[in-house]
Short mmCIF file of C-alpha atoms and ligand atoms in Angstrom, two decimals:
data_model
loop_
_atom_site.label_atom_id
_atom_site.label_comp_id
_atom_site.label_asym_id
_atom_site.label_seq_id
_atom_site.Cartn_x
_atom_site.Cartn_y
_atom_site.Cartn_z
CA UNK Q 1 -25.24 58.65 -7.55
CA UNK Q 2 -25.42 55.11 -8.89
CA UNK Q 3 -22.98 56.10 -11.65
CA UNK Q 4 -20.53 57.60 -9.11
CA UNK Q 5 -20.58 54.41 -7.05
CA UNK Q 6 -20.07 52.34 -10.20
CA UNK Q 7 -17.09 54.44 -11.32
CA UNK Q 8 -15.57 54.34 -7.81
CA UNK Q 9 -15.88 50.57 -7.61
CA UNK Q 10 -14.41 50.23 -11.09
CA UNK Q 11 -11.39 52.32 -10.11
CA UNK Q 12 -11.04 50.28 -6.91
CA UNK Q 13 -11.24 47.05 -8.90
CA UNK Q 14 -8.45 48.25 -11.19
CA UNK Q 15 -6.06 49.48 -8.51
CA UNK Q 16 -6.65 46.74 -5.94
CA UNK Q 17 -4.52 44.13 -7.68
CA UNK Q 18 -1.74 46.70 -8.04
CA UNK Q 19 -1.90 47.60 -4.35
CA UNK Q 20 -2.18 43.94 -3.56
CA UNK Q 21 0.91 43.17 -5.61
CA UNK Q 22 2.84 45.92 -3.83
CA UNK Q 23 1.82 44.63 -0.44
CA UNK Q 24 2.68 41.15 -1.47
CA UNK Q 25 6.09 42.31 -2.65
CA UNK Q 26 6.69 43.77 0.81
CA UNK Q 27 5.55 40.62 2.51
CA UNK Q 28 7.41 38.47 0.01
CA UNK Q 29 10.79 40.15 0.73
CA UNK Q 30 12.83 37.09 1.63
CA UNK Q 31 16.17 35.33 1.70
CA UNK Q 32 16.65 31.59 1.19
CA UNK Q 33 19.36 30.26 3.47
CA UNK Q 34 20.75 26.71 3.41
CA UNK Q 35 23.12 26.07 6.32
CA UNK Q 36 24.69 23.26 8.34
CA UNK Q 37 22.41 21.82 11.01
CA UNK Q 38 22.80 23.26 14.54
CA UNK Q 39 24.71 26.22 13.17
CA UNK Q 40 22.46 29.18 13.96
CA UNK Q 41 21.60 30.68 17.37
CA UNK Q 42 17.97 30.16 18.40
CA UNK Q 43 15.75 33.12 17.58
CA UNK Q 44 18.38 34.96 15.52
CA UNK Q 45 16.56 34.56 12.21
CA UNK Q 46 13.39 36.08 13.68
CA UNK Q 47 15.41 38.99 14.97
CA UNK Q 48 16.87 39.52 11.50
CA UNK Q 49 13.32 39.56 10.08
CA UNK Q 50 12.11 42.03 12.72
CA UNK Q 51 15.01 44.37 11.96
CA UNK Q 52 14.96 44.17 8.19
CA UNK Q 53 11.48 43.00 7.17
CA UNK Q 54 13.16 40.17 5.26
CA UNK Q 55 11.73 36.74 5.94
CA UNK Q 56 14.28 33.91 6.16
CA UNK Q 57 13.38 30.61 4.53
CA UNK Q 58 15.80 28.35 6.29
CA UNK Q 59 16.84 24.75 5.72
CA UNK Q 60 19.82 22.68 6.80
CA UNK Q 61 22.21 19.94 5.66
CA UNK Q 62 24.56 17.62 7.52
CA UNK Q 63 27.64 17.60 5.34
CA UNK Q 64 29.39 19.26 2.41
CA UNK Q 65 28.60 16.42 0.02
CA UNK Q 66 24.85 16.91 0.46
CA UNK Q 67 25.19 20.66 -0.09
CA UNK Q 68 27.28 20.19 -3.22
CA UNK Q 69 24.97 17.57 -4.73
CA UNK Q 70 21.96 19.81 -4.15
CA UNK Q 71 23.46 22.95 -5.63
CA UNK Q 72 24.74 21.01 -8.61
CA UNK Q 73 21.29 19.56 -9.19
CA UNK Q 74 19.72 23.02 -8.98
CA UNK Q 75 22.46 24.47 -11.22
CA UNK Q 76 23.14 27.34 -8.80
CA UNK Q 77 19.46 28.21 -8.32
CA UNK Q 78 17.10 27.81 -5.38
CA UNK Q 79 19.07 29.48 -2.58
CA UNK Q 80 20.48 32.91 -1.73
CA UNK Q 81 23.04 32.02 0.91
CA UNK Q 82 24.99 28.81 1.50
CA UNK Q 83 27.72 27.93 4.00
CA UNK Q 84 30.18 25.48 2.43
CA UNK Q 85 33.46 24.57 4.07
CA UNK Q 86 36.41 26.07 2.28
CA UNK Q 87 37.39 23.08 0.11
CA UNK Q 88 34.03 23.37 -1.55
CA UNK Q 89 34.23 27.09 -2.30
CA UNK Q 90 36.84 26.72 -5.04
CA UNK Q 91 35.05 23.77 -6.62
CA UNK Q 92 31.67 25.53 -6.69
CA UNK Q 93 33.26 28.67 -8.09
CA UNK Q 94 35.17 26.79 -10.79
CA UNK Q 95 31.98 25.04 -11.83
CA UNK Q 96 30.16 28.37 -12.22
CA UNK Q 97 27.86 27.71 -9.28
CA UNK Q 98 28.71 30.89 -7.35
CA UNK Q 99 28.58 34.60 -8.05
CA UNK Q 100 31.10 37.21 -6.92
CA UNK Q 101 30.15 39.11 -3.75
CA UNK Q 102 29.64 42.86 -3.77
CA UNK Q 103 31.93 43.95 -0.95
CA UNK Q 104 30.31 47.41 -0.95
CA UNK Q 105 27.26 45.73 0.48
CA UNK Q 106 29.28 44.07 3.24
CA UNK Q 107 30.50 46.90 5.48
CA UNK Q 108 31.43 44.50 8.31
CA UNK Q 109 33.87 42.59 6.12
CA UNK Q 110 36.52 45.05 7.31
CA UNK Q 111 36.30 43.57 10.86
CA UNK Q 112 37.52 40.16 9.77
CA UNK Q 113 40.87 38.70 10.79
CA UNK Q 114 43.24 39.12 7.80
CA UNK Q 115 44.91 35.79 8.64
CA UNK Q 116 41.67 34.05 7.67
CA UNK Q 117 41.18 36.03 4.45
CA UNK Q 118 42.63 36.05 0.95
CA UNK Q 119 43.44 32.34 0.96
CA UNK Q 120 44.43 30.38 -2.16
CA UNK Q 121 40.95 28.82 -2.40
CA UNK Q 122 39.44 32.31 -2.86
CA UNK Q 123 41.89 35.17 -3.53
CA UNK Q 124 40.61 38.51 -2.18
CA UNK Q 125 37.51 36.69 -0.91
CA UNK Q 126 35.83 37.45 -4.15
CA UNK Q 127 33.27 34.67 -3.58
CA UNK Q 128 33.28 33.82 0.12
CA UNK Q 129 33.23 35.38 3.57
CA UNK Q 130 34.13 33.37 6.70
CA UNK Q 131 31.21 32.64 9.03
CA UNK Q 132 32.72 30.36 11.68
CA UNK Q 133 35.91 28.34 11.73
CA UNK Q 134 37.13 25.48 13.81
CA UNK Q 135 39.07 22.33 14.32
CA UNK Q 136 38.53 18.59 14.31
CA UNK Q 137 40.09 16.63 17.14
CA UNK Q 138 39.24 14.00 19.73
CA UNK Q 139 36.41 14.59 22.20
CA UNK Q 140 35.68 12.35 25.14
CA UNK Q 141 33.99 12.00 28.49
CA UNK Q 142 36.84 12.06 30.99
CA UNK Q 143 34.80 10.19 33.59
CA UNK Q 144 34.71 7.19 31.25
CA UNK Q 145 37.96 7.55 29.31
CA UNK Q 146 41.42 7.84 30.84
CA UNK Q 147 42.64 11.18 29.44
CA UNK Q 148 46.29 10.16 29.73
CA UNK Q 149 45.68 7.49 27.05
CA UNK Q 150 44.45 9.96 24.44
CA UNK Q 151 47.05 12.19 22.84
CA UNK Q 152 47.15 11.07 19.20
CA UNK Q 153 44.84 10.08 16.36
CA UNK Q 154 46.52 6.67 16.31
CA UNK Q 155 45.23 6.04 19.87
CA UNK Q 156 41.77 5.62 18.34
CA UNK Q 157 42.98 2.44 16.62
CA UNK Q 158 43.56 0.76 20.02
CA UNK Q 159 41.56 -2.45 20.70
CA UNK Q 160 40.32 -0.75 23.83
CA UNK Q 161 37.78 1.21 21.75
CA UNK Q 162 36.37 -1.79 19.89
CA UNK Q 163 32.72 -1.00 19.07
CA UNK Q 164 32.87 2.21 21.09
CA UNK Q 165 34.06 4.95 18.79
CA UNK Q 166 32.08 7.84 17.35
CA UNK Q 167 33.06 9.40 14.03
CA UNK Q 168 31.53 12.65 12.82
CA UNK Q 169 29.79 12.34 9.46
CA UNK Q 170 32.45 14.28 7.57
CA UNK Q 171 34.31 12.40 4.86
CA UNK Q 172 37.32 14.69 4.54
CA UNK Q 173 37.84 14.80 8.31
CA UNK Q 174 37.63 11.03 8.56
CA UNK Q 175 40.30 10.68 5.88
CA UNK Q 176 42.25 13.41 7.65
CA UNK Q 177 42.80 11.15 10.69
CA UNK Q 178 44.23 8.32 8.62
CA UNK Q 179 46.30 10.61 6.38
CA UNK Q 180 47.85 12.22 9.45
CA UNK Q 181 48.57 8.87 11.10
CA UNK Q 182 50.33 7.89 7.85
CA UNK Q 183 52.28 11.17 7.88
CA UNK Q 184 50.56 12.64 4.81
CA UNK Q 185 48.92 15.96 4.02
CA UNK Q 186 45.20 16.36 4.66
CA UNK Q 187 45.00 17.80 1.13
CA UNK Q 188 46.85 15.04 -0.68
CA UNK Q 189 45.78 14.22 -4.21
CA UNK Q 190 48.23 11.31 -4.51
CA UNK Q 191 46.14 8.19 -5.32
CA UNK Q 192 48.56 5.93 -3.45
CA UNK Q 193 48.36 8.00 -0.26
CA UNK Q 194 44.57 8.13 -0.49
CA UNK Q 195 44.48 4.36 -0.93
CA UNK Q 196 46.76 3.87 2.06
CA UNK Q 197 44.48 6.12 4.13
CA UNK Q 198 41.54 3.95 3.07
CA UNK Q 199 43.43 0.81 4.11
CA UNK Q 200 44.18 2.42 7.46
CA UNK Q 201 40.53 3.38 7.96
CA UNK Q 202 39.46 -0.18 7.15
CA UNK Q 203 41.41 -1.26 10.22
CA UNK Q 204 39.51 1.30 12.29
CA UNK Q 205 36.09 -0.07 11.30
CA UNK Q 206 35.79 -2.65 14.13
CA UNK Q 207 36.13 0.20 16.62
CA UNK Q 208 33.33 2.30 15.17
CA UNK Q 209 30.03 2.38 16.96
CA UNK Q 210 28.36 5.21 15.06
CA UNK Q 211 28.83 7.89 12.43
CA UNK Q 212 27.12 10.89 13.93
CA UNK Q 213 25.62 14.14 12.67
CA UNK Q 214 25.25 15.45 16.21
CA UNK Q 215 28.21 14.33 18.34
CA UNK Q 216 27.35 16.72 21.20
CA UNK Q 217 24.02 14.92 21.69
CA UNK Q 218 25.66 11.51 21.45
CA UNK Q 219 28.34 12.45 23.96
CA UNK Q 220 25.75 13.84 26.35
CA UNK Q 221 23.40 10.91 26.07
CA UNK Q 222 26.29 8.50 26.63
CA UNK Q 223 25.76 6.85 23.24
CA UNK Q 224 29.49 7.26 22.74
CA UNK Q 225 32.19 8.31 25.18
CA UNK Q 226 34.95 9.08 22.72
CA UNK Q 227 35.31 10.05 19.11
CA UNK Q 228 36.46 12.29 16.30
CA UNK Q 229 34.57 15.57 16.66
CA UNK Q 230 34.46 19.19 15.62
CA UNK Q 231 35.53 21.37 18.55
CA UNK Q 232 32.16 23.15 18.86
CA UNK Q 233 30.41 19.86 19.57
CA UNK Q 234 32.39 19.44 22.77
CA UNK Q 235 31.83 23.09 23.73
CA UNK Q 236 28.09 22.62 23.17
CA UNK Q 237 28.03 19.46 25.29
CA UNK Q 238 29.93 21.28 28.05
CA UNK Q 239 27.52 24.24 27.91
CA UNK Q 240 24.50 21.98 28.15
CA UNK Q 241 25.95 19.96 30.98
CA UNK Q 242 28.55 22.02 32.90
CA UNK Q 243 28.91 19.37 35.61
CA UNK Q 244 30.11 16.76 33.13
CA UNK Q 245 33.78 16.30 32.27
CA UNK Q 246 33.94 16.50 28.51
CA UNK Q 247 37.38 17.12 27.10
CA UNK Q 248 38.81 17.92 23.70
CA UNK Q 249 42.39 17.39 22.57
CA UNK Q 250 44.36 18.43 19.51
CA UNK Q 251 45.94 15.15 18.34
CA UNK Q 252 49.73 15.23 18.10
CA UNK Q 253 49.76 14.28 14.40
CA UNK Q 254 47.71 17.43 13.66
CA UNK Q 255 44.08 18.46 14.16
CA UNK Q 256 41.84 19.23 11.21
CA UNK Q 257 41.37 22.94 10.45
CA UNK Q 258 38.49 24.36 8.46
CA UNK Q 259 36.53 27.52 7.74
CA UNK Q 260 32.83 27.56 6.85
CA UNK Q 261 32.04 30.53 4.63
CA UNK Q 262 29.03 32.40 3.31
CA UNK Q 263 28.63 32.29 -0.47
CA UNK Q 264 25.90 33.35 -2.90
CA UNK Q 265 24.91 30.87 -5.62
CA UNK Q 266 25.21 31.96 -9.26
CA UNK Q 267 21.47 32.20 -9.84
CA UNK Q 268 20.30 33.27 -6.40
CA UNK Q 269 16.88 34.96 -6.65
CA UNK Q 270 17.40 37.57 -3.87
CA UNK Q 271 20.96 38.80 -4.20
CA UNK Q 272 20.55 42.09 -2.33
CA UNK Q 273 18.88 40.36 0.59
CA UNK Q 274 21.63 37.75 0.59
CA UNK Q 275 24.20 40.51 1.13
CA UNK Q 276 22.04 42.04 3.88
CA UNK Q 277 21.84 38.68 5.60
CA UNK Q 278 25.57 38.00 5.35
CA UNK Q 279 26.47 41.44 6.66
CA UNK Q 280 24.03 41.03 9.54
CA UNK Q 281 25.75 37.76 10.49
CA UNK Q 282 29.12 39.57 10.43
CA UNK Q 283 27.90 42.33 12.73
CA UNK Q 284 30.06 42.15 15.88
CA UNK Q 285 27.19 41.62 18.35
CA UNK Q 286 25.63 38.93 16.13
CA UNK Q 287 28.93 37.16 15.41
CA UNK Q 288 29.79 37.19 19.14
CA UNK Q 289 26.42 35.63 19.89
CA UNK Q 290 27.13 32.87 17.37
CA UNK Q 291 30.36 31.99 19.18
CA UNK Q 292 28.64 31.97 22.58
CA UNK Q 293 25.69 29.91 21.45
CA UNK Q 294 27.23 27.58 18.88
CA UNK Q 295 30.73 27.11 20.29
CA UNK Q 296 32.87 27.80 17.21
CA UNK Q 297 35.28 30.66 16.51
CA UNK Q 298 34.35 33.82 14.65
CA UNK Q 299 36.67 35.49 12.16
CA UNK Q 300 35.43 38.92 13.33
CA UNK Q 301 38.05 40.63 15.47
CA UNK Q 302 35.45 43.17 16.61
CA UNK Q 303 33.15 40.37 17.74
CA UNK Q 304 35.99 38.70 19.61
CA UNK Q 305 36.43 41.89 21.66
CA UNK Q 306 32.83 41.54 22.85
CA UNK Q 307 33.32 38.03 24.22
CA UNK Q 308 33.88 37.30 27.91
CA UNK Q 309 37.48 36.35 28.65
CA UNK Q 310 36.31 32.82 29.52
CA UNK Q 311 35.05 32.39 25.94
CA UNK Q 312 37.78 34.38 24.19
CA UNK Q 313 40.47 32.40 26.00
CA UNK Q 314 38.79 29.03 25.74
CA UNK Q 315 41.47 26.94 23.98
CA UNK Q 316 38.83 24.59 22.59
CA UNK Q 317 37.14 27.44 20.70
CA UNK Q 318 40.20 29.53 19.80
CA UNK Q 319 43.18 27.17 19.40
CA UNK Q 320 46.38 28.27 21.16
CA UNK Q 321 49.08 29.82 18.92
CA UNK Q 322 51.31 26.73 19.08
CA UNK Q 323 48.46 24.60 17.68
CA UNK Q 324 47.50 27.22 15.12
CA UNK Q 325 51.06 27.59 13.87
CA UNK Q 326 51.01 23.98 12.62
CA UNK Q 327 47.52 24.27 11.10
CA UNK Q 328 46.97 22.79 7.68
CA UNK Q 329 43.59 24.13 6.51
CA UNK Q 330 41.46 21.97 4.23
CA UNK Q 331 41.62 22.75 0.54
CA UNK Q 332 39.85 21.48 -2.54
CA UNK Q 333 41.47 18.30 -3.83
CA UNK Q 334 40.13 18.73 -7.36
CA UNK Q 335 39.60 15.50 -9.28
CA UNK Q 336 40.96 13.44 -6.36
CA UNK Q 337 37.63 14.16 -4.62
CA UNK Q 338 36.09 11.34 -6.68
CA UNK Q 339 38.69 8.94 -5.34
CA UNK Q 340 37.96 9.96 -1.76
CA UNK Q 341 34.25 9.46 -2.46
CA UNK Q 342 34.88 6.05 -3.98
CA UNK Q 343 36.83 4.85 -0.95
CA UNK Q 344 34.33 6.49 1.39
CA UNK Q 345 31.53 4.48 -0.25
CA UNK Q 346 33.60 1.29 0.09
CA UNK Q 347 34.13 1.98 3.79
CA UNK Q 348 30.40 2.56 4.28
CA UNK Q 349 29.56 -0.82 2.83
CA UNK Q 350 32.50 -2.37 4.70
CA UNK Q 351 34.34 -3.49 1.57
N1 SPD H 1 26.83 21.75 13.48
C1 SPD H 1 27.46 22.08 12.24
C2 SPD H 1 28.91 22.32 12.38
C3 SPD H 1 29.52 22.59 11.05
C4 SPD H 1 30.95 22.30 11.05
N2 SPD H 1 31.49 22.31 9.78
C5 SPD H 1 32.73 21.65 9.79
C6 SPD H 1 33.23 21.24 8.49
C7 SPD H 1 34.56 20.60 8.61
N3 SPD H 1 34.94 19.82 7.49
#
């Protein structure tokens, strides 16, 4: 009897670590997602985990420069899914920081609007899939700001806004305003035009009250009544406070247009789970929920069909055709990026 017990406990001792490892593997099924802040509906990640058994380790960043610096430092390791804006996709790919997507694992890719696919920054969407897209324009509280005075980017340079203006913490969009006022492309790589944009922005400095990572909060709290904002920030502020009179306009010189896309880093540890996560986010019901709760546009035509007319026809979320027809989407500016960064640093230290 004693011998039987001994043998049984020996067998148990041998197989327990194996069973343990298996269990652990199940529990350890995960996906590491690094996304913009305030860019995921509440509770959605838990729902993904409940459905798939994959735990989401989630962290956030406030701008593309932080994301790029981090991925560069980690040499394409450390995360499974990232959400860069389009200009960054080409740069990350060219520097070997991304891996091609397996479209067979993304059945909902077929639902995406062809006009937002196959762009020069990523032919055939080999490396990226649109998550949300949007615009950058002027948001304001119409109870404090006379709407008739705000039609153009150049209006922000008026003395009236001295010490009152909010800018979103987004270098390319900040340069966009000045480039457009000067009549240049948002994607210029011409050093002279970039310098002129810097000079123009220097003149805007006295008007700036804050550079914000959460304009909707700052608008709502009254910290700033007017500023350069992504469209979804104004939609979010309106949703939180429907009685307020927040407005958003597409400046005459041209709003900023951008797409934020899912990508998988070159050395992602959980590639299959990354695809599962991306496809889940593209699922029509999930993508529609993202629009409703975050206030930006989805590229999924199937998701758009699920939206109430009030959301689908909201011109702040989905720009009207006449605005869209003039859209100049942001692209990578290659080596000129360093020049933008140099001038951006100078502006920050008020040089
Ligand atoms: N709250 C995060 C919103 C992310 C918007 N990305 C816009 C990038 C435009 N350059």
